[in-house]
CSV table of C-alpha atoms in Angstrom, one decimal:
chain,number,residue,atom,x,y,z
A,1,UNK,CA,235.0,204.0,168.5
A,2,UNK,CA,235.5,202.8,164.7
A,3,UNK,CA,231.7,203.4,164.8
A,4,UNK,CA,232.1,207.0,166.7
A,5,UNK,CA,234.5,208.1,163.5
A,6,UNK,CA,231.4,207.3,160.9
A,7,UNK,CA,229.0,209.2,163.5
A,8,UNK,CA,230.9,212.2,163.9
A,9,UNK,CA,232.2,212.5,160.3
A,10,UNK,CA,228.5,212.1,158.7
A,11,UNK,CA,227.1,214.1,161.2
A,12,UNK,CA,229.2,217.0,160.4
A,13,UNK,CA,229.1,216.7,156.7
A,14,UNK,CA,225.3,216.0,156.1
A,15,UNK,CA,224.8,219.4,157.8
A,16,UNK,CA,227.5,220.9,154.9
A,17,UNK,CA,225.9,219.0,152.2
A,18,UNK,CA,222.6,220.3,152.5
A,19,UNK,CA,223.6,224.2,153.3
A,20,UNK,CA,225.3,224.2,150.5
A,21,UNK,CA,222.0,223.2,148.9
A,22,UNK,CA,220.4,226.1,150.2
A,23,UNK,CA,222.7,228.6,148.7
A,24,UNK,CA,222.6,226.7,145.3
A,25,UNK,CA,225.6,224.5,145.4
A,26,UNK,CA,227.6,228.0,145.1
A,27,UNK,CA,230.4,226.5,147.3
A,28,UNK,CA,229.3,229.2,150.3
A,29,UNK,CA,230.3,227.5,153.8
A,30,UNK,CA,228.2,228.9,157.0
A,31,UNK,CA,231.2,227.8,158.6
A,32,UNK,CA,234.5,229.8,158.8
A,33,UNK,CA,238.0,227.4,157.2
A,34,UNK,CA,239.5,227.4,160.0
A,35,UNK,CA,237.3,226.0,163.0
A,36,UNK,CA,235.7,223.6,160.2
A,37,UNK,CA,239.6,222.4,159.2
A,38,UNK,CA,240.3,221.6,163.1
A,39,UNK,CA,236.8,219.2,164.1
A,40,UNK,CA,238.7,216.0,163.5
A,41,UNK,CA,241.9,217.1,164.0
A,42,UNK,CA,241.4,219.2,167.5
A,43,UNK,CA,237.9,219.6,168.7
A,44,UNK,CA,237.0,216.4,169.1
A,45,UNK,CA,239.8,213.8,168.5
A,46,UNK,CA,241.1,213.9,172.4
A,47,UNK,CA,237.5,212.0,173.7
A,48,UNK,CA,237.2,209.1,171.5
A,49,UNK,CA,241.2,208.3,172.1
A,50,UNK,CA,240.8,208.4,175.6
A,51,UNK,CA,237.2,206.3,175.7
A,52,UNK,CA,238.8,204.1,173.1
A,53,UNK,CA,242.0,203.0,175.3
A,54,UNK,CA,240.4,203.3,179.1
A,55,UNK,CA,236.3,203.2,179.1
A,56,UNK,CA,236.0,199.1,179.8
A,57,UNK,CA,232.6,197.3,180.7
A,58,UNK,CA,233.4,195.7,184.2
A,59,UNK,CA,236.6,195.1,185.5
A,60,UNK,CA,239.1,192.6,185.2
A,61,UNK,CA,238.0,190.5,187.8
A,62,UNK,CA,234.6,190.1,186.6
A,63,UNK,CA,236.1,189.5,183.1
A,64,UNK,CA,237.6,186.6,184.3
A,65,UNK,CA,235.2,185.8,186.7
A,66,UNK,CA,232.6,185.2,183.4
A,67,UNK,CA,234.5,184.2,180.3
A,68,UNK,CA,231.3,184.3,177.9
A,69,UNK,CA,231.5,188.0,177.9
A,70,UNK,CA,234.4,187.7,174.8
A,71,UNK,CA,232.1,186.0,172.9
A,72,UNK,CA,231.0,189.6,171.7
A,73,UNK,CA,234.0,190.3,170.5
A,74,UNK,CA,234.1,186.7,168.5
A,75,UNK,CA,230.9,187.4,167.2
A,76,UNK,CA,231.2,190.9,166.0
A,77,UNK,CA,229.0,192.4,168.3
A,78,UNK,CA,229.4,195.7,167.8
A,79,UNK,CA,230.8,196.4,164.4
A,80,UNK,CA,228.4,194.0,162.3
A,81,UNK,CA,226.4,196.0,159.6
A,82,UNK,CA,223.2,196.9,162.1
A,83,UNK,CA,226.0,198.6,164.3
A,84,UNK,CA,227.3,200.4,161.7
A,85,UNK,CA,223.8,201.7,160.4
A,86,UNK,CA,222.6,202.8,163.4
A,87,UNK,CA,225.2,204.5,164.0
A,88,UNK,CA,224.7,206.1,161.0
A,89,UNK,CA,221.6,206.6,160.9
A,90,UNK,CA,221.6,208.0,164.6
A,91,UNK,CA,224.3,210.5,162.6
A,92,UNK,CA,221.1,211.5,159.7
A,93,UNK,CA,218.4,211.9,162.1
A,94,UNK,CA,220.5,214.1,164.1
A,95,UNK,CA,221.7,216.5,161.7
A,96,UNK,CA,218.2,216.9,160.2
A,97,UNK,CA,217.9,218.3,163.8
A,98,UNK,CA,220.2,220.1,164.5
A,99,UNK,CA,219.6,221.6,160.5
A,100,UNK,CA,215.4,222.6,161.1
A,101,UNK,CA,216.2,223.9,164.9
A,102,UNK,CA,219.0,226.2,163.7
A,103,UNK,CA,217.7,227.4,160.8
A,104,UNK,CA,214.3,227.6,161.7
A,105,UNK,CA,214.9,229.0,164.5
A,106,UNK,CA,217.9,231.0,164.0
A,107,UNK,CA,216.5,232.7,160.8
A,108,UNK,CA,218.7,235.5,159.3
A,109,UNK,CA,216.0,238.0,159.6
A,110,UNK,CA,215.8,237.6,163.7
A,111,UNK,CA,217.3,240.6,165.4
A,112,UNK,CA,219.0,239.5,168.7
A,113,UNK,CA,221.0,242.4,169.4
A,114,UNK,CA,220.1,245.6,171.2
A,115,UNK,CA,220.9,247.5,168.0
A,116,UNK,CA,218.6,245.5,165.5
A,117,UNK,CA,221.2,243.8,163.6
A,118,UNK,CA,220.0,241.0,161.9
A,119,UNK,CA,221.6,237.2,162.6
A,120,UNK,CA,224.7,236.8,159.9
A,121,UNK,CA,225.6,233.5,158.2
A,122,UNK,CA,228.7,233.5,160.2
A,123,UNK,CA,227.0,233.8,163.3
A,124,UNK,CA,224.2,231.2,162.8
A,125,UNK,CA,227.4,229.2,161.9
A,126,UNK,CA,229.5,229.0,165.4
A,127,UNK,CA,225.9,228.2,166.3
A,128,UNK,CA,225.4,225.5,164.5
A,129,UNK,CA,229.0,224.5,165.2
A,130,UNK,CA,228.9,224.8,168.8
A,131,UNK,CA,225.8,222.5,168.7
A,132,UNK,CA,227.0,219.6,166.9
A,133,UNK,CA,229.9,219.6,168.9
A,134,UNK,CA,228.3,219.7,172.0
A,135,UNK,CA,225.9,216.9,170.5
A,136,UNK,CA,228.6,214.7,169.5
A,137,UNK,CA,230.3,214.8,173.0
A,138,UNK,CA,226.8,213.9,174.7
A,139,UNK,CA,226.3,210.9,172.5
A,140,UNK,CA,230.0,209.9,173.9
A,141,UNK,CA,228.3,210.6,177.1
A,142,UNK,CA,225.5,208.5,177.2
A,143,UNK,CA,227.3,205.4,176.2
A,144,UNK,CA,230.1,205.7,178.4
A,145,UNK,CA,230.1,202.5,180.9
A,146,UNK,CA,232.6,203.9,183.6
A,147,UNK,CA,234.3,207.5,184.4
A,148,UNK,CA,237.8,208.5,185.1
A,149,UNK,CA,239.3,211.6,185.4
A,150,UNK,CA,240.8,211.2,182.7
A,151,UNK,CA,237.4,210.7,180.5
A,152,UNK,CA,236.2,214.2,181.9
A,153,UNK,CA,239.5,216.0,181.1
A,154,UNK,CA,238.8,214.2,177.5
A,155,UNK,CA,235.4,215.7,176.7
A,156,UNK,CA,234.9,218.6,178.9
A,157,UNK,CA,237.9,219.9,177.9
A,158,UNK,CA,237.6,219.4,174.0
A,159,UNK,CA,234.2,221.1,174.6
A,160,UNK,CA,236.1,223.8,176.6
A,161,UNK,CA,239.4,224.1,173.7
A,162,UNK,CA,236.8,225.4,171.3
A,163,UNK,CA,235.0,228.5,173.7
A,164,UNK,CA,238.7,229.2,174.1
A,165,UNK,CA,239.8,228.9,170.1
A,166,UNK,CA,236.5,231.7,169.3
A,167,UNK,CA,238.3,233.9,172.2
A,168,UNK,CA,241.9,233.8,171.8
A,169,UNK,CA,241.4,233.5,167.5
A,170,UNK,CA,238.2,236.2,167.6
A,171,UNK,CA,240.9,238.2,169.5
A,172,UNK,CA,243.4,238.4,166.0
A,173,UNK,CA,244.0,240.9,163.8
A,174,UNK,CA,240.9,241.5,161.0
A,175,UNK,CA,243.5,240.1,158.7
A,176,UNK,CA,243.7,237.0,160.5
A,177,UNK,CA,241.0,236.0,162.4
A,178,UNK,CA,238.5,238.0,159.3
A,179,UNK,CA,234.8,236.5,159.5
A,180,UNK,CA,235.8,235.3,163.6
A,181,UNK,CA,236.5,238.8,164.3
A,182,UNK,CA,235.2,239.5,167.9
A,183,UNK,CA,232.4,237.1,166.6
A,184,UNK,CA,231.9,235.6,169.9
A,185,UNK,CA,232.5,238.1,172.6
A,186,UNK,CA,230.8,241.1,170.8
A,187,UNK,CA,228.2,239.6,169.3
A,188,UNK,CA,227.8,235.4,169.9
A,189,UNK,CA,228.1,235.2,173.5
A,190,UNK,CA,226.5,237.7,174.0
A,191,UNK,CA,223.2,236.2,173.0
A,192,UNK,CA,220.7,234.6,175.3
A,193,UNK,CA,219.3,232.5,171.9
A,194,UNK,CA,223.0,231.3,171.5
A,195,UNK,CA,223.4,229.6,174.9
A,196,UNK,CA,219.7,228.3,174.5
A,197,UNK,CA,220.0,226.5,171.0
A,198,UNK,CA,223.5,224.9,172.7
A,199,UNK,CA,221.6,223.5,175.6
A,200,UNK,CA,218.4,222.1,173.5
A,201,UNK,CA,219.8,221.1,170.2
A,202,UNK,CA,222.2,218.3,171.6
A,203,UNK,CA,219.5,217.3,174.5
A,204,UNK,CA,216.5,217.1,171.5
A,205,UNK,CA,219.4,215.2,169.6
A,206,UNK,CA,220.4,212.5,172.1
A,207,UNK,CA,217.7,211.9,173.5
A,208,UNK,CA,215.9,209.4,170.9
A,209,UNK,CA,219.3,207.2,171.4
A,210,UNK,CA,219.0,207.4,174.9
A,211,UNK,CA,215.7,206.3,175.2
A,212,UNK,CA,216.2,203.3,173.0
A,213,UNK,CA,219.2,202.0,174.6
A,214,UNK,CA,217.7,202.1,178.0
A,215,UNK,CA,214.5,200.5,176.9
A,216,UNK,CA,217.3,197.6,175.1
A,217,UNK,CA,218.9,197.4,178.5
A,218,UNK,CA,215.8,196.7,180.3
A,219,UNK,CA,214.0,194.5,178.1
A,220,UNK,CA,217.0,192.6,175.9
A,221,UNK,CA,220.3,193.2,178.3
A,222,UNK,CA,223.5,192.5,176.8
A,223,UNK,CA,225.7,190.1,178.9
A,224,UNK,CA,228.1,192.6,180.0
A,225,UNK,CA,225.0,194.6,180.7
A,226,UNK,CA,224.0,191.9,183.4
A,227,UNK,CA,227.4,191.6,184.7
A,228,UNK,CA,228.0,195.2,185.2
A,229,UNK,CA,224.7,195.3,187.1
A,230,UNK,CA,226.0,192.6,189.1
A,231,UNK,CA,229.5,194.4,189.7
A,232,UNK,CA,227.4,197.4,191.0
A,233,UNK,CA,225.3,195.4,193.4
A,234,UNK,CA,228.8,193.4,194.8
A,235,UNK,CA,230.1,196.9,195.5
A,236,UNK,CA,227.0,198.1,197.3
A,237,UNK,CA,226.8,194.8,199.2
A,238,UNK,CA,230.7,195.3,200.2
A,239,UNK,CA,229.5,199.1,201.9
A,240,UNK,CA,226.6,197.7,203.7
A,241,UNK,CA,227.8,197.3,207.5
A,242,UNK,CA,227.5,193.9,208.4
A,243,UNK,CA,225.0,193.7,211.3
A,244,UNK,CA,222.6,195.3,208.4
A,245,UNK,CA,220.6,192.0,206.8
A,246,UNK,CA,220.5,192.4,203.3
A,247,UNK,CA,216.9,192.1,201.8
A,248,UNK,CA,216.1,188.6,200.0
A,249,UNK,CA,215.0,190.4,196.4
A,250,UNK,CA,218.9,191.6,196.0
A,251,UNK,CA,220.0,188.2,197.0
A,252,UNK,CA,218.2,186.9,194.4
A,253,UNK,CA,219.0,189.3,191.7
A,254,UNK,CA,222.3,186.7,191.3
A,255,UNK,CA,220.5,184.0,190.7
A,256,UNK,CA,218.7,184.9,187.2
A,257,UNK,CA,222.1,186.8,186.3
A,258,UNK,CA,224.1,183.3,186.6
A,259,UNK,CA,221.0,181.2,184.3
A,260,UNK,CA,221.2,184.4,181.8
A,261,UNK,CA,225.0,184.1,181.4
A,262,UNK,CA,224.9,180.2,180.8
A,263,UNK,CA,222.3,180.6,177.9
């Protein structure tokens, strides 16, 4: 999760960095004070707590059951300096991203509403916004080992806390809430582009890390990878009926798992 905190923190402030080059390092935000004062603090600090003190590998039993799997954690698995730079650089590739989708595509001279307005900064802002956080929460996602309750509260509902904060603060005063000003309802959520860009800028995102853990785990398994497989085939074993004969190739799936662990 150490990791996470680099990710989401460079991912969010590349995507500052270079806006603010666009507008000629003027000090303009495309992001309102307050929503941009509350990402660390609010939107997504509740997931990473949560995966950080209940997401676990395998159980305890299978812990026990093979002690070489702490050797990762003697050895500095995963916060040695190519952990923490591709984490990072998973953080860079993704803001460039989510930068050339939104801004390409989310120009200030497209007109999405009925009435021809143009797109405003603010607007393509909560875009951009909603899309990194959306983004951030799917990378928590996709390397999530096991789910609780607990871990969907986490993330869906810091995903959820920030549809609710563009309601309930859109909702203020002008003198308040003053660029979030019925942003969303009037004028946000109301476009078809909007909900779009949130479901293709996170999946385009993601994706690349995805693809490149998966092909890791199939081709260069971690140990905790193999004994997680081997958790999963114990528990399907333990639902098979017993007058069912369980073919030969799962029974000797153990075998290679057991000379894998020893090496």
């Amino acid at each position: 999760m150490i990791c996470f905190f680099f990710y989401k923190c460079l991912l969010f402030g590349i995507t500052l960095f270079v806006f603010n080059g666009f507008a000629c390092f003027s000090g303009t935000f495309m992001y309102d004070d307050t929503y941009m004062t509350l990402y660390n603090v609010v939107f997504t600090a509740a997931a990473p707590v949560v995966i950080g003190m209940f997401d676990r590998d395998v159980d305890k039993s299978m812990s026990l059951q093979y002690p070489a799997l702490y050797k990762q954690g003697t050895q500095n698995t995963y916060f040695n300096a190519w952990a923490i730079s591709g984490w990072l650089f998973s953080a860079v590739y993704q803001s460039g991203i989510v930068l050339v989708m939104v801004l390409v595509g989310y120009p200030p001279w497209l007109a999405d509403r009925a009435g021809g307005q143009a797109v405003t900064m603010y607007q393509a802002g909560v875009l951009m916004f909603s899309t990194i956080l959306v983004t951030v929460h799917l990378q928590l996602v996709s390397i999530m080992e096991q789910w609780t309750w607990l871990h969907h509260l986490a993330i869906w509902g810091s995903q959820a806390i920030w549809w609710v904060f563009l309601l309930a603060f859109g909702a203020f005063p002008m003198s308040l809430s003053q660029n979030l000003y019925h942003l969303f309802v009037g004028v946000v959520g109301a476009s078809p582009q909007y909900w779009l860009f949130v479901l293709l800028v996170p999946v385009a995102c993601v994706m690349p890390d995805f693809f490149v853990r998966a092909l890791r785990r199939h081709l260069a398994p971690e140990p905790h990878q193999l004994v997680a497989e081997r958790q999963l085939l114990e528990k399907r074993k333990s639902q098979i009926p017993r007058n069912v004969v369980v073919p030969l190739d799962e029974r000797q799936q153990q075998e290679p798992l057991q000379s894998r662990m020893h090496q």
